[in-house]
Amino acid sequence: MSTRLATGGRLIDRSRQVSFTFDGTTLRGHPGDTLASALLASGRTLVGRSFKYHRPRGVIASGAEEPNALVGLGQGDRFEPNARATTTELFDGLQAASQNCWPSLDYDVGAVNAALSRFLPAGFYYKMFIHPRAFWKHVYEPFIRHSAGLGRAPAVEARDPDRYEHFHHHTDVLVVGGGVAGLQAAKTAGESGLRVLLVEQTGHWGGRAPVDGGTIDGKTPEDWIGDTLQALDNMPNVTLRLRLQGAGLYDHGYVLGYERLADHAPDAPGPRHRLWRIRAGRIVTATGAIERPLPFAGNDRPGVMLASAVRDYIVNWGVSAGDRLVVVTNNDDAYRTALAHHRAGLTVPAVLDARPEGGGALMAEAQAAGIRVLTGRGIAQVNGTRALTGVEICAQAGEGTPLETIACDAVAMSGGWSPVVHLWSHCGGKLVWDEAAAAFRPDPDRAPIGQDGASNVIAAGAANGQGDLSSILKDAEKAGKTAARDLGGTPSDASAPDAEQPAEAPLAPVWMMPQGAPHALRAKAFLDFQNDVKVSDVHLAAQEGFESVEHTKRYTTLGMATDQGKMSNINGLAVLSRALNAPIPQVGTTTFRPPYTPVSMGAIAGEARGPLFQPIRRTPLHDWHETHGAKWEPVGQWRRPYCYPRAGEDKHAAVAREIDATRGSLGLLDASTLGKIVVKGPDAGRFLDMLYTNMMSTLKPGRCRYGLMCSENGFLIDDGVVARLDDDTFLCHTTTGGADRIHAHMEDWLQTEWWDWKVYTANLTEQFAQIAVVGPNARKLLEKLGGIDVSAETLPFMAFAEGQLAGHPVRVFRISFSGELSYEIAVPAGQARALWDRIVDAGAEWQITPYGTEALHVMRAEKGFIMIGDETDGTVIPQDLGLDWAISKKKDDYLGKRAQARSHMTDPDRWKLVGLKTLDGSVLPDGAYAVTEGTNVNGQRNTEGRVTSSYHSPTLGHGIAMGLAHRGPERMGEVLTFMRDDGKTAIEARIVDPVFFDPEGAKQNV
Amino acid sequence: MSDPVLPLGGARFDGLIAVEEVPQGMVALRGSLDAEAVKAAVTELTGAAMPDPLRATRQGDHALLWMAPDELLILLPRADGPQAARDLADTLSGEHALVTDVSDARAVFALSGDDGRLRETLAKLTSADLSPGAFAPGTVRRTRLAQIPAALWLTEPGVARVLCFRSVARYAFDLLSEAGREGSAVEVL
């Protein structure tokens, strides 16, 4: 059983204790522990159940690659599933719970799946659950969802109370990984004076070197790391960050960094996580390597761990994996674990070295220490279910006949090392197969490419396939120099430090142990521990024709779990290549995708939550609307009042009241959101003639004209009133949604096509509030406010005046979107509230009534005025809407003219605008289709029109609608059949003129 | 005429840095910034020389901010906007130029505090490089703060102006207050 050793543990503070709970039991550890080391120190070898078979699982690794030891952390609002115990730093009060087990970790009902495992091979779900079809939704899927899965999602009502943020950082060189390679690369690059950012995902510098030993420049690795950090600290151009993972690499040197600020210190002020958005000129990936497990039967049992992890727990945290440790390996490195265990005063009954000739100096050292070494041997199977009792050893070359049973309570396995090539690969860096190391490493000739076409990523050290300390440091020094030189820096001519380590004998690839293992053993030899994929599953996939590694991955789910196959991928594809009898490089790898480990949703969201989720645009009158009970309607990012219900009124009644008051006396509208773009210059008239379908250059100063804008494909994109301010200045009003879009449209044409035209534009939408005063008493109100002559003679329809209204500088436009006598008053935004308040006061004698967007919509529909976005949807041309009167026949050209001459655009069979009046006076469903006989080629009911706007008109007392209908205007009086929302019942409506109210315009011509 | 109302009524936040909404007269000029007549006119109005690209120049409570190759923003006392715009338009009547008073169109925030904290507060929200080497005093950047467009002007170490559209003043102020909360210093700039 694992336990805390009496001495050792360079990362823990033995003088202090912290307590935590695991499944409700209080346990203790030390500051500096990870949750995994503390669990092991407490003798907890069993920490979870596997995904598919609910097999008991324990800690297997010591870092980000851990597939097994996933726990739920925290409770309630702070609950987080699937946290890796190996990267969770212990703090006082930490609460952890095991996952995927019921009723408890020790007695798990789902373990029956394990007994049935031979009936649940790869692809089982696809084969079993496909028939009968109807069973999927109601039987199979609920069953699978219940039986499979790891952590549960946080509760629906949970609200994360922590804070998160983003941070944009620009650097010349980014070095990812704070091991000795990263430190050396950062130092070399930093000596050139360039900006360097060095990031390390764990809470300490130096990576594995202090555990693995050797000497650097005659010092222990720990001393060298300390000295190098000191040197880096003294460079003002170098920034060092711990607990910051280089999580993803994207185009043009953009890197996402995931900084965990408070996971280890939950009471710390400030954000919990910070997402770094880094732009780097060059990126050095010094991300190290991950040890591979060996595929033997029972390699997933609690107590079987990676050899490097066993060593890490001894050296870093003073924790032993067990008293009697069997080491099984295909390389020299694992002997370090045997020696570390031995030095800790514990027993190593045997090292099983799969290589017939064994290893080099480290093997000799182990033998000299009295450790029994068996070469050409492997593990046939593991004895014991919950606790390990021993291993059956066999000849690696054979089929698994047990030769001997060795009693042990822990196994350290090593299948060699795989460089961490994730960041290199995220953005297109390619890999080469290194035969000697039996691993994929970055191909320097096919590196990721930056915006200048040059390689912008340099792999260094173990991440670049380097094995021994000396080559790692030399490689890192070279990477630092290359990065600096690439960016025009001059690195110092200091050379890489000298490092010494025992020489190592070559590794021998072992993709199955023993190599001739029969099915019974293969079916217990795990490749992907998190997703329960075994050697036999990959064999089955190959046998069933899944030759592509990407297909095999999806069929077997190899590498698809939260660890993304960090430990399993190479073993899996090696097994596949053997099954396909194809070389490994030909089989290739699956795609590495960011992030390297899961990034919290909070970090991704950053500040964008609650009130900052998205910007809300407020008009200068927003506060007034709010205090007067406005119901809001989002219009883009604006909030506009939909209506202002009074006590006891519903929205429908409020809208009707607002319309009645406006048409009967006086209404008031905040129209500030309308776009206001000034267009000025000698060519302004010519420019607007091209932008609008009608003629704007003939407009007289002081007058207004309604205009339509089309895209070059002829479709209607915006409309509004243009006012000519003076000879070469126009003010173009756009729709609310069109303000920014139309301004960009104008600049697009000016900058790219008509760059020699003398025209300047300015978007003044936010400079002015616009207040519409509408209704029969509108003129009286303005006269009462005083300052501008608004008489019918001086200010006729479609004219404007400038001056002081009630002491405010304004432009008063006499335009109407309601059919009433109406003035739109533009006033500087900072004075809008004062003027609005004056208007409300002065209008009291006419019961002035503020109205919202719905009243606006109904009143314009009563008048048959179109609304961009209702009557148009990007496929409608002005001619469809009967707006031919607003299309100049005299102009040689305007945007959209040529397109509108195309045969389809002039087709008389196009759907055209009509009014629609239901026979029973009810309101047509918005968007409803008019149906006709028969079905189309897709078996859908044929249609001949659709509703584009539909309201109840309080003025007329019945439903009114506008719509597009096949040859609509030619069919006045005909009755169309529309379908209600249920798609079954019909509602009949007659085609009528779209102008329902005051067709003569008598109300506005006063 | 009444006193113009600031979008947030002069809101203030104190945290890692201080953020205060301030009144600011603004006149936008579009025209040829190389033209002698344009240069002379803006200098006559403000006393400041035409700035280089991405830079600002100041003279007392006036300043010229380079916004685009053919766009200049003139800062002046809040009450002076309308008259200054008229005067400048008159002066440039023979030039192809567009002059508009935009004093009401934008909200302006004065940021002050430790230079590094100020840069970091903004760097949480903008992708522009705000390191001292890339964003020296006198630099103007038109960029974005989280989801809105904004302009940043570092007037001197530890002092900056942030300009955004009036309608999103609340969002901008809340952003700056959130990014500038105590305890969230990044401590790299």
JSON list of N, CA and C in Angstrom, two decimals, chain A residues 39 102 137 239 278 298 376 431 494 510 594 610 635 655 662 677 687 757 791 800 860 869 962 966 978:
[
{"chain": "A", "resi": 39, "resn": "LEU", "atom": "N", "xyz": [-3.44, 11.76, -1.47]},
{"chain": "A", "resi": 39, "resn": "LEU", "atom": "CA", "xyz": [-4.27, 10.55, -1.45]},
{"chain": "A", "resi": 39, "resn": "LEU", "atom": "C", "xyz": [-3.38, 9.31, -1.32]},
{"chain": "A", "resi": 102, "resn": "TRP", "atom": "N", "xyz": [-21.35, 4.03, -7.90]},
{"chain": "A", "resi": 102, "resn": "TRP", "atom": "CA", "xyz": [-22.59, 4.07, -7.13]},
{"chain": "A", "resi": 102, "resn": "TRP", "atom": "C", "xyz": [-22.84, 2.67, -6.58]},
{"chain": "A", "resi": 137, "resn": "LYS", "atom": "N", "xyz": [-34.00, 6.35, -28.65]},
{"chain": "A", "resi": 137, "resn": "LYS", "atom": "CA", "xyz": [-34.32, 7.52, -27.83]},
{"chain": "A", "resi": 137, "resn": "LYS", "atom": "C", "xyz": [-34.81, 7.14, -26.43]},
{"chain": "A", "resi": 239, "resn": "THR", "atom": "N", "xyz": [9.98, 37.77, -18.43]},
{"chain": "A", "resi": 239, "resn": "THR", "atom": "CA", "xyz": [8.87, 37.59, -17.50]},
{"chain": "A", "resi": 239, "resn": "THR", "atom": "C", "xyz": [8.70, 36.11, -17.22]},
{"chain": "A", "resi": 278, "resn": "ILE", "atom": "N", "xyz": [-1.79, 35.60, -26.05]},
{"chain": "A", "resi": 278, "resn": "ILE", "atom": "CA", "xyz": [-0.41, 36.00, -26.26]},
{"chain": "A", "resi": 278, "resn": "ILE", "atom": "C", "xyz": [-0.11, 36.11, -27.75]},
{"chain": "A", "resi": 298, "resn": "GLY", "atom": "N", "xyz": [-3.91, -6.33, -17.12]},
{"chain": "A", "resi": 298, "resn": "GLY", "atom": "CA", "xyz": [-4.06, -5.82, -15.76]},
{"chain": "A", "resi": 298, "resn": "GLY", "atom": "C", "xyz": [-3.26, -4.57, -15.50]},
{"chain": "A", "resi": 376, "resn": "GLY", "atom": "N", "xyz": [14.70, -9.78, -20.84]},
{"chain": "A", "resi": 376, "resn": "GLY", "atom": "CA", "xyz": [13.85, -10.54, -21.76]},
{"chain": "A", "resi": 376, "resn": "GLY", "atom": "C", "xyz": [12.55, -10.98, -21.10]},
{"chain": "A", "resi": 431, "resn": "LEU", "atom": "N", "xyz": [5.24, 15.91, -37.90]},
{"chain": "A", "resi": 431, "resn": "LEU", "atom": "CA", "xyz": [6.07, 15.05, -37.05]},
{"chain": "A", "resi": 431, "resn": "LEU", "atom": "C", "xyz": [6.85, 14.05, -37.89]},
{"chain": "A", "resi": 494, "resn": "ALA", "atom": "N", "xyz": [27.61, 32.85, -25.24]},
{"chain": "A", "resi": 494, "resn": "ALA", "atom": "CA", "xyz": [27.75, 31.82, -24.20]},
{"chain": "A", "resi": 494, "resn": "ALA", "atom": "C", "xyz": [27.27, 30.48, -24.75]},
{"chain": "A", "resi": 510, "resn": "VAL", "atom": "N", "xyz": [8.10, -1.90, -27.21]},
{"chain": "A", "resi": 510, "resn": "VAL", "atom": "CA", "xyz": [7.21, -2.99, -26.76]},
{"chain": "A", "resi": 510, "resn": "VAL", "atom": "C", "xyz": [5.78, -2.48, -26.90]},
{"chain": "A", "resi": 594, "resn": "PRO", "atom": "N", "xyz": [-6.08, 22.01, -29.71]},
{"chain": "A", "resi": 594, "resn": "PRO", "atom": "CA", "xyz": [-6.07, 22.75, -28.44]},
{"chain": "A", "resi": 594, "resn": "PRO", "atom": "C", "xyz": [-7.43, 22.63, -27.74]},
{"chain": "A", "resi": 610, "resn": "GLY", "atom": "N", "xyz": [-22.81, 38.22, -16.66]},
{"chain": "A", "resi": 610, "resn": "GLY", "atom": "CA", "xyz": [-23.67, 39.17, -15.95]},
{"chain": "A", "resi": 610, "resn": "GLY", "atom": "C", "xyz": [-23.87, 40.43, -16.78]},
{"chain": "A", "resi": 635, "resn": "VAL", "atom": "N", "xyz": [-33.04, 45.78, -29.86]},
{"chain": "A", "resi": 635, "resn": "VAL", "atom": "CA", "xyz": [-32.92, 46.08, -31.29]},
{"chain": "A", "resi": 635, "resn": "VAL", "atom": "C", "xyz": [-31.43, 46.15, -31.56]},
{"chain": "A", "resi": 655, "resn": "VAL", "atom": "N", "xyz": [-50.15, 49.13, -25.99]},
{"chain": "A", "resi": 655, "resn": "VAL", "atom": "CA", "xyz": [-49.87, 49.48, -27.39]},
{"chain": "A", "resi": 655, "resn": "VAL", "atom": "C", "xyz": [-51.11, 50.16, -28.00]},
{"chain": "A", "resi": 662, "resn": "THR", "atom": "N", "xyz": [-51.84, 58.78, -29.86]},
{"chain": "A", "resi": 662, "resn": "THR", "atom": "CA", "xyz": [-51.04, 59.45, -30.88]},
{"chain": "A", "resi": 662, "resn": "THR", "atom": "C", "xyz": [-51.91, 59.90, -32.04]},
{"chain": "A", "resi": 677, "resn": "ILE", "atom": "N", "xyz": [-25.88, 59.78, -40.85]},
{"chain": "A", "resi": 677, "resn": "ILE", "atom": "CA", "xyz": [-24.56, 59.83, -41.48]},
{"chain": "A", "resi": 677, "resn": "ILE", "atom": "C", "xyz": [-24.47, 61.08, -42.34]},
{"chain": "A", "resi": 687, "resn": "PHE", "atom": "N", "xyz": [-22.30, 60.70, -55.46]},
{"chain": "A", "resi": 687, "resn": "PHE", "atom": "CA", "xyz": [-22.13, 59.50, -54.62]},
{"chain": "A", "resi": 687, "resn": "PHE", "atom": "C", "xyz": [-23.49, 58.97, -54.16]},
{"chain": "A", "resi": 757, "resn": "TRP", "atom": "N", "xyz": [-13.21, 60.03, -55.77]},
{"chain": "A", "resi": 757, "resn": "TRP", "atom": "CA", "xyz": [-14.34, 60.96, -55.61]},
{"chain": "A", "resi": 757, "resn": "TRP", "atom": "C", "xyz": [-14.11, 61.77, -54.34]},
{"chain": "A", "resi": 791, "resn": "SER", "atom": "N", "xyz": [-44.90, 76.60, -39.01]},
{"chain": "A", "resi": 791, "resn": "SER", "atom": "CA", "xyz": [-46.17, 76.71, -39.74]},
{"chain": "A", "resi": 791, "resn": "SER", "atom": "C", "xyz": [-46.10, 75.88, -41.02]},
{"chain": "A", "resi": 800, "resn": "PHE", "atom": "N", "xyz": [-37.03, 70.64, -43.55]},
{"chain": "A", "resi": 800, "resn": "PHE", "atom": "CA", "xyz": [-36.51, 70.72, -42.19]},
{"chain": "A", "resi": 800, "resn": "PHE", "atom": "C", "xyz": [-36.06, 72.14, -41.89]},
{"chain": "A", "resi": 860, "resn": "ARG", "atom": "N", "xyz": [-47.07, 52.29, -38.75]},
{"chain": "A", "resi": 860, "resn": "ARG", "atom": "CA", "xyz": [-46.49, 52.29, -40.09]},
{"chain": "A", "resi": 860, "resn": "ARG", "atom": "C", "xyz": [-47.16, 51.23, -40.96]},
{"chain": "A", "resi": 869, "resn": "GLY", "atom": "N", "xyz": [-36.17, 44.41, -42.93]},
{"chain": "A", "resi": 869, "resn": "GLY", "atom": "CA", "xyz": [-36.08, 43.28, -42.00]},
{"chain": "A", "resi": 869, "resn": "GLY", "atom": "C", "xyz": [-37.41, 42.58, -41.79]},
{"chain": "A", "resi": 962, "resn": "MET", "atom": "N", "xyz": [-49.23, 42.66, -43.94]},
{"chain": "A", "resi": 962, "resn": "MET", "atom": "CA", "xyz": [-48.60, 42.83, -45.23]},
{"chain": "A", "resi": 962, "resn": "MET", "atom": "C", "xyz": [-47.94, 41.50, -45.57]},
{"chain": "A", "resi": 966, "resn": "HIS", "atom": "N", "xyz": [-47.62, 35.63, -54.78]},
{"chain": "A", "resi": 966, "resn": "HIS", "atom": "CA", "xyz": [-47.38, 35.37, -56.20]},
{"chain": "A", "resi": 966, "resn": "HIS", "atom": "C", "xyz": [-48.28, 36.27, -57.05]},
{"chain": "A", "resi": 978, "resn": "PHE", "atom": "N", "xyz": [-53.98, 30.71, -45.56]},
{"chain": "A", "resi": 978, "resn": "PHE", "atom": "CA", "xyz": [-52.74, 30.63, -44.76]},
{"chain": "A", "resi": 978, "resn": "PHE", "atom": "C", "xyz": [-52.90, 29.54, -43.71]}
]
